[in-house]
Short mmCIF file of C-alpha atoms in Angstrom, two decimals:
data_model
loop_
_atom_site.label_atom_id
_atom_site.label_comp_id
_atom_site.label_asym_id
_atom_site.label_seq_id
_atom_site.Cartn_x
_atom_site.Cartn_y
_atom_site.Cartn_z
CA MET A 20 -17.27 4.30 -18.07
CA ALA A 21 -15.75 4.70 -14.60
CA ILE A 22 -13.87 1.73 -13.14
CA ALA A 23 -12.12 1.26 -9.78
CA ILE A 24 -9.61 -1.48 -8.97
CA ASP A 25 -8.59 -2.58 -5.48
CA PHE A 26 -5.37 -4.48 -6.22
CA GLY A 27 -4.86 -6.67 -3.16
CA THR A 28 -2.17 -9.03 -1.97
CA SER A 29 -4.53 -12.02 -2.02
CA ASN A 30 -7.51 -10.86 -4.09
CA THR A 31 -8.36 -8.06 -6.49
CA VAL A 32 -11.79 -6.41 -6.75
CA ILE A 33 -13.09 -4.47 -9.76
CA THR A 34 -16.16 -2.24 -9.61
CA ARG A 35 -17.87 0.02 -12.12
CA TRP A 36 -20.35 2.85 -11.85
CA ASN A 37 -23.70 1.86 -13.29
CA PRO A 38 -25.12 4.99 -14.97
CA VAL A 39 -28.64 3.54 -14.96
CA THR A 40 -28.92 2.65 -11.28
CA GLN A 41 -26.42 5.37 -10.22
CA LYS A 42 -24.81 2.81 -7.93
CA PRO A 43 -21.50 0.92 -7.90
CA GLU A 44 -21.46 -2.76 -8.87
CA THR A 45 -18.73 -5.39 -8.59
CA LEU A 46 -17.78 -7.03 -11.87
CA ASN A 47 -17.46 -10.73 -12.56
CA ILE A 48 -14.75 -11.20 -15.20
CA PRO A 49 -14.92 -14.58 -17.00
CA ASN A 50 -11.78 -16.71 -16.50
CA LEU A 51 -10.42 -14.23 -13.95
CA SER A 52 -13.01 -14.19 -11.14
CA ILE A 53 -13.73 -17.08 -8.81
CA GLN A 54 -16.75 -18.86 -10.32
CA GLN A 55 -18.08 -20.64 -7.26
CA GLY A 56 -21.01 -18.45 -6.38
CA LEU A 57 -18.78 -16.23 -4.25
CA ASN A 58 -20.41 -12.93 -3.44
CA PRO A 59 -18.83 -10.58 -4.21
CA PRO A 60 -16.81 -11.97 -7.13
CA LEU A 61 -13.07 -11.81 -6.40
CA ILE A 62 -10.06 -12.16 -8.69
CA PRO A 63 -7.24 -14.12 -7.00
CA SER A 64 -4.03 -12.10 -7.22
CA LEU A 65 -2.14 -14.95 -8.87
CA ILE A 66 -0.02 -15.04 -12.02
CA TYR A 67 1.77 -17.71 -14.03
CA VAL A 68 4.43 -16.54 -16.49
CA GLU A 69 4.32 -18.62 -19.67
CA ASP A 70 6.90 -16.58 -21.60
CA ALA A 71 8.73 -13.75 -19.86
CA SER A 72 10.37 -12.54 -23.08
CA ILE A 73 7.02 -11.44 -24.53
CA GLY A 74 5.04 -10.96 -21.32
CA GLN A 75 2.70 -13.89 -21.96
CA VAL A 76 0.96 -14.64 -18.66
CA ILE A 77 -2.04 -16.36 -17.10
CA VAL A 78 -3.72 -14.51 -14.24
CA GLY A 79 -6.51 -14.85 -11.71
CA GLN A 80 -8.74 -17.87 -11.21
CA GLN A 81 -7.57 -19.56 -14.42
CA VAL A 82 -4.21 -20.15 -12.68
CA ARG A 83 -6.02 -22.31 -10.12
CA ASP A 84 -8.31 -23.90 -12.71
CA ARG A 85 -5.25 -25.21 -14.54
CA GLY A 86 -3.55 -26.36 -11.35
CA LEU A 87 -0.58 -24.06 -11.98
CA ASP A 88 -0.42 -23.02 -8.31
CA LEU A 89 0.06 -26.51 -6.83
CA LYS A 90 3.75 -27.08 -7.51
CA ASN A 91 6.95 -25.27 -6.64
CA ASP A 92 7.20 -23.73 -10.09
CA PRO A 93 9.31 -20.53 -10.34
CA ARG A 94 6.88 -19.29 -13.00
CA PHE A 95 4.07 -19.08 -10.44
CA PHE A 96 3.76 -15.96 -8.27
CA ARG A 97 1.47 -15.12 -5.36
CA SER A 98 1.66 -12.30 -2.77
CA PHE A 99 3.87 -10.44 -5.25
CA LYS A 100 2.35 -7.08 -4.30
CA ARG A 101 4.43 -7.22 -1.12
CA GLY A 102 7.68 -7.17 -3.05
CA ILE A 103 6.85 -4.18 -5.25
CA GLY A 104 9.01 -1.22 -4.30
CA ALA A 105 10.76 -3.14 -1.51
CA SER A 106 14.44 -3.98 -1.20
CA ILE A 107 14.27 -7.75 -1.56
CA GLN A 108 16.69 -9.97 0.33
CA GLY A 109 17.21 -13.15 -1.70
CA PHE A 110 17.14 -14.28 -5.30
CA LEU A 111 14.51 -13.57 -7.90
CA PRO A 112 13.95 -16.17 -10.62
CA GLU A 113 15.44 -16.02 -14.09
CA LEU A 114 12.82 -16.91 -16.67
CA ASP A 115 13.47 -17.10 -20.42
CA GLN A 116 16.93 -15.54 -20.05
CA GLN A 117 15.82 -12.55 -17.98
CA ILE A 118 15.55 -11.72 -14.29
CA VAL A 119 11.91 -11.25 -13.35
CA THR A 120 11.21 -8.54 -10.75
CA PHE A 121 8.09 -8.14 -8.64
CA GLU A 122 7.50 -4.79 -10.35
CA GLN A 123 7.40 -6.58 -13.71
CA VAL A 124 5.10 -9.30 -12.36
CA GLY A 125 2.73 -6.68 -10.95
CA GLN A 126 2.69 -4.81 -14.25
CA TRP A 127 1.89 -8.00 -16.17
CA PHE A 128 -0.91 -8.81 -13.74
CA LEU A 129 -2.60 -5.40 -13.86
CA SER A 130 -2.13 -5.04 -17.62
CA GLU A 131 -3.72 -8.44 -18.29
CA VAL A 132 -6.63 -7.76 -15.94
CA ILE A 133 -7.30 -4.36 -17.50
CA SER A 134 -6.91 -5.79 -21.01
CA GLN A 135 -9.60 -8.41 -20.38
CA LEU A 136 -11.73 -5.86 -18.56
CA THR A 137 -11.49 -3.42 -21.49
CA SER A 138 -12.42 -6.18 -23.93
CA GLN A 139 -15.51 -7.07 -21.88
CA GLN A 140 -16.65 -3.50 -21.16
CA GLY A 141 -15.84 -2.01 -24.55
CA GLY A 142 -13.28 0.58 -23.42
CA LEU A 143 -12.59 2.61 -20.28
CA GLU A 144 -12.72 6.36 -19.75
CA SER A 145 -11.83 6.67 -16.08
CA LEU A 146 -9.86 4.42 -13.74
CA VAL A 147 -9.23 4.82 -10.01
CA LEU A 148 -6.55 2.67 -8.37
CA THR A 149 -6.23 2.30 -4.61
CA VAL A 150 -2.94 2.14 -2.67
CA PRO A 151 -2.01 1.01 0.87
CA VAL A 152 -1.85 3.87 3.33
CA ASP A 153 1.71 3.03 4.42
CA SER A 154 3.18 2.37 0.99
CA PHE A 155 6.46 4.10 0.27
CA GLU A 156 6.48 6.42 -2.70
CA THR A 157 8.41 3.85 -4.73
CA TYR A 158 5.23 1.76 -4.87
CA ARG A 159 3.13 4.76 -5.87
CA HIS A 160 5.66 5.76 -8.48
CA TRP A 161 5.63 2.22 -9.88
CA LEU A 162 1.85 2.32 -10.11
CA ALA A 163 1.99 5.68 -11.87
CA THR A 164 4.47 4.26 -14.38
CA VAL A 165 2.25 1.27 -15.09
CA CYS A 166 -0.68 3.60 -15.76
CA GLN A 167 1.08 5.53 -18.48
CA ALA A 168 0.76 2.57 -20.87
CA LEU A 169 -2.88 1.82 -20.09
CA PRO A 170 -5.57 2.51 -22.72
CA VAL A 171 -7.48 4.75 -20.32
CA GLU A 172 -8.07 8.50 -20.58
CA GLN A 173 -8.05 9.43 -16.89
CA VAL A 174 -6.34 7.54 -14.08
CA ARG A 175 -6.36 8.55 -10.41
CA MET A 176 -4.94 7.12 -7.20
CA LEU A 177 -6.57 7.04 -3.77
CA ASP A 178 -5.57 5.69 -0.35
CA GLU A 179 -7.41 2.44 0.41
CA PRO A 180 -8.75 3.46 3.86
CA THR A 181 -10.14 6.73 2.53
CA ALA A 182 -11.86 4.82 -0.26
CA ALA A 183 -13.34 2.40 2.29
CA ALA A 184 -14.84 5.24 4.30
CA LEU A 185 -16.60 6.47 1.18
CA GLY A 186 -17.59 2.93 0.21
CA TYR A 187 -19.57 2.34 3.40
CA GLY A 188 -21.67 5.38 2.56
CA LEU A 189 -21.37 6.97 6.00
CA ALA A 190 -20.89 10.55 4.88
CA ASP A 191 -23.27 11.71 7.61
CA GLN A 192 -20.84 10.46 10.26
CA GLU A 193 -18.12 13.07 10.60
CA ILE A 194 -15.20 11.03 12.01
CA LEU A 195 -14.65 7.39 11.01
CA LEU A 196 -11.93 4.84 11.69
CA VAL A 197 -11.17 2.46 8.83
CA ILE A 198 -9.37 -0.80 9.67
CA ASP A 199 -8.20 -2.35 6.40
CA PHE A 200 -6.72 -5.78 7.10
CA GLY A 201 -6.12 -7.78 3.95
CA GLY A 202 -3.69 -10.38 2.73
CA GLY A 203 -0.55 -8.31 3.03
CA THR A 204 -1.09 -5.14 5.05
CA LEU A 205 -2.87 -3.69 8.05
CA ASP A 206 -3.90 -0.07 7.47
CA LEU A 207 -5.61 2.11 10.07
CA SER A 208 -6.95 5.46 8.94
CA LEU A 209 -8.95 8.06 10.83
CA VAL A 210 -11.04 9.92 8.26
CA GLN A 211 -13.20 13.02 8.50
CA LEU A 212 -16.06 13.24 6.03
CA ASP A 213 -17.94 16.41 5.15
CA LYS A 214 -20.60 16.49 2.43
CA SER A 215 -21.47 20.16 2.73
CA VAL A 216 -18.44 21.64 1.00
CA GLN A 217 -18.98 23.39 -2.32
CA ALA A 218 -16.48 22.25 -4.96
CA THR A 219 -14.38 25.05 -6.38
CA GLN A 220 -11.92 22.95 -8.31
CA LYS A 221 -11.46 19.53 -9.86
CA PRO A 222 -11.30 16.62 -7.42
CA LEU A 223 -8.05 16.09 -5.60
CA GLY A 224 -6.32 12.80 -5.03
CA PHE A 225 -3.23 12.16 -7.11
CA LEU A 226 -3.93 12.47 -10.82
CA LEU A 227 -1.93 9.97 -12.89
CA LYS A 228 -3.34 10.61 -16.35
CA TRP A 229 -5.74 13.23 -17.67
CA GLY A 230 -7.36 13.05 -21.10
CA ASN A 231 -9.40 15.66 -22.91
CA LYS A 232 -12.57 15.13 -20.87
CA SER A 233 -13.34 16.15 -17.32
CA LEU A 234 -15.65 13.76 -15.50
CA VAL A 235 -16.64 16.27 -12.85
CA ASP A 236 -18.76 19.38 -13.17
CA SER A 237 -17.00 21.96 -11.04
CA LYS A 238 -20.38 23.44 -10.01
CA GLN A 239 -21.71 20.33 -8.32
CA LYS A 240 -21.62 19.78 -4.58
CA VAL A 241 -19.22 17.09 -3.44
CA LYS A 242 -18.38 15.23 -0.29
CA THR A 243 -14.87 15.65 1.03
CA ALA A 244 -12.75 13.20 2.97
CA ARG A 245 -9.76 14.35 5.01
CA VAL A 246 -7.36 11.86 6.57
CA LEU A 247 -6.62 12.87 10.16
CA ALA A 248 -4.31 10.06 11.25
CA LYS A 249 -2.70 6.97 9.74
CA ALA A 250 -0.87 3.89 10.99
CA GLY A 251 -0.02 0.54 9.46
CA GLN A 252 1.90 -2.73 9.52
CA ASN A 253 3.23 -5.09 6.86
CA LEU A 254 1.06 -7.84 8.30
CA GLY A 255 -1.83 -9.76 6.81
CA GLY A 256 -3.65 -12.97 6.05
CA THR A 257 -0.72 -14.34 4.07
CA ASP A 258 1.37 -14.36 7.25
CA ILE A 259 -1.35 -16.31 9.07
CA ASP A 260 -1.41 -18.88 6.25
CA HIS A 261 2.33 -19.48 6.65
CA TRP A 262 2.05 -19.65 10.44
CA LEU A 263 -0.60 -22.36 10.08
CA VAL A 264 1.63 -24.34 7.72
CA ASP A 265 4.47 -24.01 10.23
CA TYR A 266 2.14 -25.30 12.97
CA PHE A 267 1.19 -28.41 10.98
CA ALA A 268 4.83 -28.92 10.00
CA LYS A 269 5.71 -28.99 13.71
CA THR A 270 2.78 -31.11 14.88
CA GLN A 271 2.27 -33.49 11.93
CA GLY A 272 5.42 -33.23 9.81
CA LEU A 273 3.58 -31.50 6.97
CA VAL A 274 5.90 -30.26 4.22
CA GLU A 275 5.31 -26.70 3.03
CA SER A 276 4.21 -26.40 -0.59
CA PRO A 277 1.83 -24.22 -2.60
CA LEU A 278 -0.87 -26.84 -1.98
CA THR A 279 -0.43 -26.88 1.80
CA ILE A 280 -0.47 -23.07 1.84
CA ARG A 281 -3.76 -23.14 -0.01
CA LEU A 282 -5.13 -25.69 2.48
CA ALA A 283 -4.04 -23.44 5.34
CA GLU A 284 -5.87 -20.53 3.71
CA ARG A 285 -9.02 -22.67 3.47
CA LEU A 286 -8.78 -23.59 7.14
CA LYS A 287 -8.40 -19.94 8.08
CA ILE A 288 -11.44 -18.96 5.99
CA GLN A 289 -13.51 -21.76 7.58
CA LEU A 290 -12.67 -20.39 11.03
CA SER A 291 -14.31 -17.11 10.04
CA THR A 292 -17.72 -18.80 10.22
CA GLN A 293 -17.03 -22.06 12.15
CA THR A 294 -15.47 -22.85 15.52
CA GLN A 295 -13.52 -25.78 14.03
CA ALA A 296 -12.07 -26.44 10.57
CA SER A 297 -10.63 -29.47 8.79
CA GLU A 298 -9.03 -30.36 5.46
CA VAL A 299 -7.54 -33.58 4.08
CA TYR A 300 -4.08 -33.54 2.46
CA PHE A 301 -2.60 -36.36 0.35
CA ASN A 302 1.10 -36.37 -0.41
CA ASP A 303 1.43 -37.86 -3.91
CA GLU A 304 5.18 -38.44 -3.39
CA THR A 305 5.09 -40.34 -0.08
CA PHE A 306 1.49 -41.60 -0.54
CA GLU A 307 0.69 -40.41 2.99
CA SER A 308 -2.54 -38.66 3.89
CA TYR A 309 -3.09 -36.12 6.64
CA GLU A 310 -6.25 -34.82 8.23
CA LEU A 311 -5.60 -31.22 9.20
CA GLU A 312 -7.79 -29.98 12.03
CA ILE A 313 -7.73 -26.72 13.94
CA ASN A 314 -10.10 -24.72 16.13
CA ARG A 315 -10.36 -21.06 17.00
CA ASP A 316 -8.57 -21.44 20.34
CA THR A 317 -5.55 -23.05 18.66
CA LEU A 318 -5.50 -20.31 16.02
CA LYS A 319 -5.49 -17.67 18.75
CA THR A 320 -2.54 -19.41 20.43
CA ILE A 321 -0.62 -19.49 17.13
CA LEU A 322 -1.28 -15.78 16.62
CA GLU A 323 -0.11 -14.97 20.15
CA GLU A 324 3.13 -16.90 19.60
CA HIS A 325 3.89 -14.61 16.64
CA SER A 326 3.14 -11.39 18.60
CA PHE A 327 0.15 -10.81 16.34
CA PHE A 328 -1.93 -8.86 18.83
CA GLU A 329 1.06 -6.86 20.04
CA LEU A 330 1.59 -5.61 16.49
CA LEU A 331 -2.09 -4.71 16.21
CA ASP A 332 -1.97 -2.85 19.52
CA GLU A 333 1.13 -0.98 18.39
CA SER A 334 -0.64 0.37 15.32
CA MET A 335 -3.83 1.25 17.20
CA THR A 336 -1.89 3.06 19.92
CA ASN A 337 0.04 5.02 17.29
CA LEU A 338 -3.16 6.08 15.54
CA LEU A 339 -5.02 7.08 18.72
CA GLN A 340 -2.00 9.12 19.87
CA GLN A 341 -2.05 11.01 16.56
CA ALA A 342 -5.76 11.64 17.06
CA ARG A 343 -5.35 12.94 20.63
CA ARG A 344 -2.71 15.42 19.47
CA GLN A 345 -5.51 16.91 17.35
CA GLY A 346 -8.00 16.93 20.23
CA ILE A 347 -9.87 13.81 19.07
CA GLU A 348 -10.71 11.22 21.71
CA THR A 349 -11.86 7.63 21.18
CA SER A 350 -15.44 8.66 22.02
CA ASP A 351 -15.39 11.13 19.10
CA ILE A 352 -15.02 8.29 16.59
CA LYS A 353 -18.57 7.64 15.38
CA ALA A 354 -18.03 4.43 13.39
CA VAL A 355 -15.35 1.78 12.85
CA LEU A 356 -15.32 0.22 9.39
CA LEU A 357 -13.67 -3.17 8.88
CA VAL A 358 -12.46 -4.11 5.39
CA GLY A 359 -10.25 -6.86 4.01
CA GLY A 360 -10.49 -10.63 4.33
CA THR A 361 -8.58 -10.87 7.62
CA VAL A 362 -11.16 -8.76 9.50
CA GLN A 363 -13.61 -11.66 9.12
CA LEU A 364 -11.68 -13.66 11.73
CA PRO A 365 -13.55 -13.52 15.07
CA VAL A 366 -10.27 -13.02 16.97
CA VAL A 367 -9.67 -9.82 15.00
CA GLN A 368 -13.19 -8.56 15.60
CA THR A 369 -12.82 -9.34 19.31
CA TRP A 370 -9.58 -7.35 19.35
CA VAL A 371 -11.35 -4.34 17.81
CA GLN A 372 -14.08 -4.57 20.45
CA GLN A 373 -11.44 -4.03 23.14
CA TYR A 374 -11.17 -0.44 21.86
CA PHE A 375 -14.70 0.32 20.60
CA GLU A 376 -18.25 -0.64 21.52
CA PRO A 377 -19.80 -3.21 19.14
CA ALA A 378 -22.56 -0.82 18.01
CA LYS A 379 -19.96 1.35 16.27
CA ILE A 380 -18.29 -1.51 14.38
CA ARG A 381 -19.34 -2.30 10.78
CA CYS A 382 -18.13 -5.40 8.94
CA GLU A 383 -20.78 -6.25 6.34
CA ARG A 384 -18.79 -5.15 3.27
CA PRO A 385 -15.21 -6.30 3.86
CA PHE A 386 -14.31 -6.96 0.21
CA GLU A 387 -16.22 -4.36 -1.81
CA ALA A 388 -16.02 -1.20 0.28
CA ILE A 389 -12.61 -0.04 -0.99
CA ALA A 390 -13.24 -0.46 -4.71
CA GLN A 391 -16.78 0.91 -4.52
CA GLY A 392 -15.65 3.85 -2.43
CA ALA A 393 -12.88 4.64 -4.89
CA LEU A 394 -15.54 5.10 -7.56
CA GLN A 395 -16.75 8.13 -5.63
CA LEU A 396 -13.60 9.94 -6.73
CA ALA A 397 -14.85 9.75 -10.31
CA GLN A 398 -18.33 10.89 -9.27
CA GLY A 399 -17.53 14.21 -7.66
CA VAL A 400 -15.72 13.52 -4.41
CA GLU A 401 -12.92 15.79 -3.32
CA VAL A 402 -10.23 14.13 -1.21
CA LYS A 403 -8.01 16.22 1.03
CA ASP A 404 -5.02 14.23 2.20
CA PHE A 405 -1.65 14.78 3.80
CA LEU A 406 1.81 13.30 3.42
CA TYR A 407 2.12 10.06 5.35
CA HIS A 408 5.92 10.11 5.50
CA SER A 409 8.37 12.82 6.49
CA TYR A 410 11.00 14.09 4.08
CA GLY A 411 14.41 15.23 5.21
CA VAL A 412 18.05 15.91 4.36
CA ARG A 413 21.08 13.83 5.27
CA TYR A 414 23.79 15.23 7.54
CA TRP A 415 26.90 13.97 9.32
CA ASP A 416 26.27 13.25 13.00
CA ARG A 417 29.65 14.00 14.59
CA ARG A 418 28.62 12.67 17.97
CA HIS A 419 27.75 9.19 16.72
CA LYS A 420 30.11 9.33 13.72
CA ARG A 421 27.48 8.37 11.18
CA HIS A 422 25.04 9.91 8.73
CA SER A 423 21.64 10.85 10.09
CA TRP A 424 18.55 12.61 8.76
CA HIS A 425 16.96 15.95 9.63
CA PRO A 426 13.23 16.27 8.81
CA ILE A 427 12.36 19.20 6.56
CA ILE A 428 8.77 18.37 5.65
CA LYS A 429 7.09 16.42 8.43
CA ALA A 430 4.45 13.73 8.21
CA GLY A 431 0.99 15.23 8.40
CA GLN A 432 1.81 18.14 6.08
CA ALA A 433 -1.15 18.92 3.83
CA TYR A 434 -0.46 19.36 0.13
CA PRO A 435 -0.22 21.40 -1.96
CA MET A 436 1.83 23.37 0.57
CA SER A 437 0.68 26.96 1.02
CA GLN A 438 4.15 28.06 2.13
CA ALA A 439 7.60 26.73 1.30
CA VAL A 440 9.98 25.41 3.98
CA GLU A 441 13.31 27.26 4.06
CA LEU A 442 16.79 25.89 4.81
CA VAL A 443 20.04 27.91 4.86
CA LEU A 444 23.39 26.19 4.28
CA GLY A 445 27.03 27.29 4.21
CA ALA A 446 30.27 25.84 2.91
CA SER A 447 32.09 23.32 5.12
CA VAL A 448 35.61 23.53 3.62
CA GLU A 449 37.85 26.21 2.08
CA THR A 450 37.22 27.10 -1.61
CA GLN A 451 34.27 24.70 -1.79
CA PRO A 452 33.15 24.53 -5.47
CA SER A 453 29.64 23.16 -4.93
CA ILE A 454 27.08 22.02 -2.36
CA GLU A 455 25.48 18.61 -2.39
CA LEU A 456 22.28 17.67 -0.64
CA ILE A 457 20.81 14.17 -0.33
CA MET A 458 17.08 14.09 0.38
CA GLY A 459 15.12 11.09 1.58
CA GLU A 460 11.70 9.79 2.49
CA LEU A 461 11.71 9.01 6.21
CA GLY A 462 9.87 6.04 7.65
CA ALA A 463 9.08 5.21 11.26
CA ASP A 464 11.70 5.84 13.95
CA THR A 465 10.78 2.67 15.84
CA GLY A 466 11.99 0.20 13.24
CA SER A 467 11.37 -1.03 9.74
CA THR A 468 10.02 -3.97 7.80
CA GLU A 469 12.38 -6.11 5.77
CA VAL A 470 11.11 -8.14 2.82
CA TYR A 471 13.14 -11.30 2.25
CA PHE A 472 13.05 -14.86 0.99
CA ASP A 473 12.96 -17.86 3.32
CA GLY A 474 13.54 -20.60 0.77
CA ASP A 475 10.76 -20.03 -1.76
CA ARG A 476 8.64 -18.10 0.73
CA LEU A 477 8.38 -14.31 0.45
CA MET A 478 8.43 -13.04 4.03
CA THR A 479 8.47 -9.82 6.02
CA ARG A 480 9.89 -9.18 9.46
CA ARG A 481 10.11 -6.18 11.72
CA LEU A 482 13.52 -4.69 12.49
CA ASP A 483 13.44 -2.77 15.76
CA SER A 484 16.71 -0.94 15.21
CA GLY A 485 15.62 2.35 16.72
CA GLN A 486 16.93 4.14 13.62
CA THR A 487 14.95 5.98 10.99
CA THR A 488 14.15 3.97 7.88
CA VAL A 489 14.99 6.01 4.78
CA LYS A 490 14.31 5.77 1.06
CA PRO A 491 16.85 8.16 -0.58
CA LEU A 492 15.26 10.27 -3.32
CA ASN A 493 18.25 11.75 -5.16
CA ASP A 494 21.31 9.75 -4.06
CA LYS A 495 22.79 9.23 -7.51
CA ASP A 496 25.32 10.86 -9.78
CA GLY A 497 24.18 14.19 -11.13
CA ALA A 498 21.29 14.54 -8.72
CA ARG A 499 23.06 15.34 -5.43
CA THR A 500 24.62 18.66 -6.46
CA ILE A 501 22.14 21.51 -5.96
CA ALA A 502 24.48 24.51 -6.18
CA GLN A 503 27.65 25.38 -8.12
CA LEU A 504 29.39 28.13 -6.13
CA THR A 505 30.93 31.06 -8.05
CA PRO A 506 33.02 32.33 -6.40
CA PRO A 507 33.85 29.25 -4.26
CA GLY A 508 32.45 29.05 -0.74
CA TYR A 509 34.21 29.45 2.62
CA PRO A 510 33.17 28.24 6.06
CA GLY A 511 31.71 30.69 8.54
CA SER A 512 28.89 32.32 6.60
CA ASP A 513 25.57 31.39 5.08
CA ARG A 514 25.85 30.82 1.35
CA ILE A 515 22.63 29.36 -0.11
CA LYS A 516 18.96 29.35 0.81
CA ILE A 517 16.77 26.40 -0.24
CA PHE A 518 12.98 26.51 -0.52
CA PHE A 519 11.19 23.13 -0.30
CA GLN A 520 7.68 22.79 -1.73
CA VAL A 521 5.22 19.95 -2.44
CA ASP A 522 2.71 20.77 -5.18
CA GLN A 523 -0.83 19.53 -5.80
CA GLN A 524 0.40 16.40 -7.59
CA ARG A 525 2.79 15.57 -4.74
CA PHE A 526 5.96 16.57 -6.58
CA LEU A 527 8.75 17.60 -4.21
CA ARG A 528 10.45 20.66 -5.71
CA ILE A 529 13.26 22.97 -4.59
CA THR A 530 14.36 26.50 -5.39
CA VAL A 531 17.97 27.44 -4.56
CA GLN A 532 19.26 31.02 -4.16
CA ASP A 533 22.92 32.07 -3.87
CA LEU A 534 23.01 34.56 -0.97
CA LEU A 535 26.36 36.00 -2.09
CA SER A 536 25.54 36.70 -5.73
CA ASN A 537 21.72 37.01 -5.25
CA GLU A 538 21.28 34.62 -8.18
CA THR A 539 18.66 31.90 -8.42
CA LEU A 540 20.62 28.70 -9.11
CA LEU A 541 17.61 26.35 -9.33
CA GLU A 542 13.98 27.31 -9.69
CA ASN A 543 11.12 24.93 -8.88
CA GLN A 544 13.42 21.99 -9.62
CA LEU A 545 11.79 18.55 -9.42
CA VAL A 546 13.50 16.32 -6.85
CA ALA A 547 11.16 13.36 -6.77
CA GLN A 548 7.65 12.29 -7.59
CA LEU A 549 6.05 11.56 -4.24
CA SER A 550 3.23 9.48 -5.72
#
């Protein structure tokens, strides 16, 4: 049985391929899914840790059913996806004599969901997991590690926007823009679909696990999806919830708590279908009650105060500039697909209409499109993608007296690479015994996003430093040295040649040749797993 999981910051969606109807269907998991007639059924991305020492947890809707999300309890976690793979500023809780990380919380959540899913469905053969388009490779690597322990034969990974394009079933439209705006991230992806390509190999997309069976007949015709441009922000519905709480704290003295955050989320959801929303809050400590009211105009003002639309414009401008460099104009985009809970807000839809005519915009499947589209990967879809981030080497910038980074493999490079990138280096001092090289994953040049704690609140903020954000890949003992020089090196001449290559599974590898001795010092050496 083929299953796809869209693990979201606020909600998680699980779909399966029905072999009888030959269509995807969203699953309702007892105790995990919201049981209030919600269509489609969603699993709240919530977890309560009962015993950290043995990984005993409660996840999904049952956390709310037991009221475990209404108090400031360090055992309760929400929005934890944001912290996975990020450098957290602040303190993580110690539960049952051990420090609990967001990576561990995420693993507990997914493992428990898949365990209950497996019990209900009677085993899984194929699993496709979706990932944010702007996630650093540390998140992808974490997800790959989690998958190794899962009782599933084949596990694949697919970018969320690409999956959404497939999920809307618009393969006859060649160029699509997917706007994925969920609880934690905004992802824009320009995707080119082509259903006429004859498959000559197994489906692409990053393969995490592969059992003895192949789900795809290599003779069948498949649709292909190629990502042309990407842009994103660490911005989502969770931020809006906190901004609403801050507004009521300022105007009515409301104290932030898990309950008031939930009320703010309800108000936001109401404003998706109503012009005005209201909720009643009772403080059981002060015995005061509050009637919280807000309308769409006030919400728009709150969003403007937090530069919400400026951030959206920044991402859209970035994406359209990438498209124009490839000769694609706005008029060439045939459809705009909106996915994620935040796209249901009228102010967001109005913002999209500033760039595209309403006839092109689709928003009828905001929750299911990603998970259902990901199922296509298990049904014969080939996905051609490129590297979202650049990868470079660190060097000493004499002018500014600091380390800087030189791109070697630039963002937009398709993989597997047909030709290696070459770099020639020489010794910098007399009788140099070895050469070290630190490689990193390069983020945006315009700034970065910092994940930090504000009290008990997990927050993100943009840092417009003008410097490249870098995730070092091999900056640790034993990994920096790429060449032992025999005889020692001297300045003034080239000494080693390095070949950089990214293979089909997004492994960054290097081959190092000694130009003096003509020896191969390293051959196809793995530097990092870029997935």
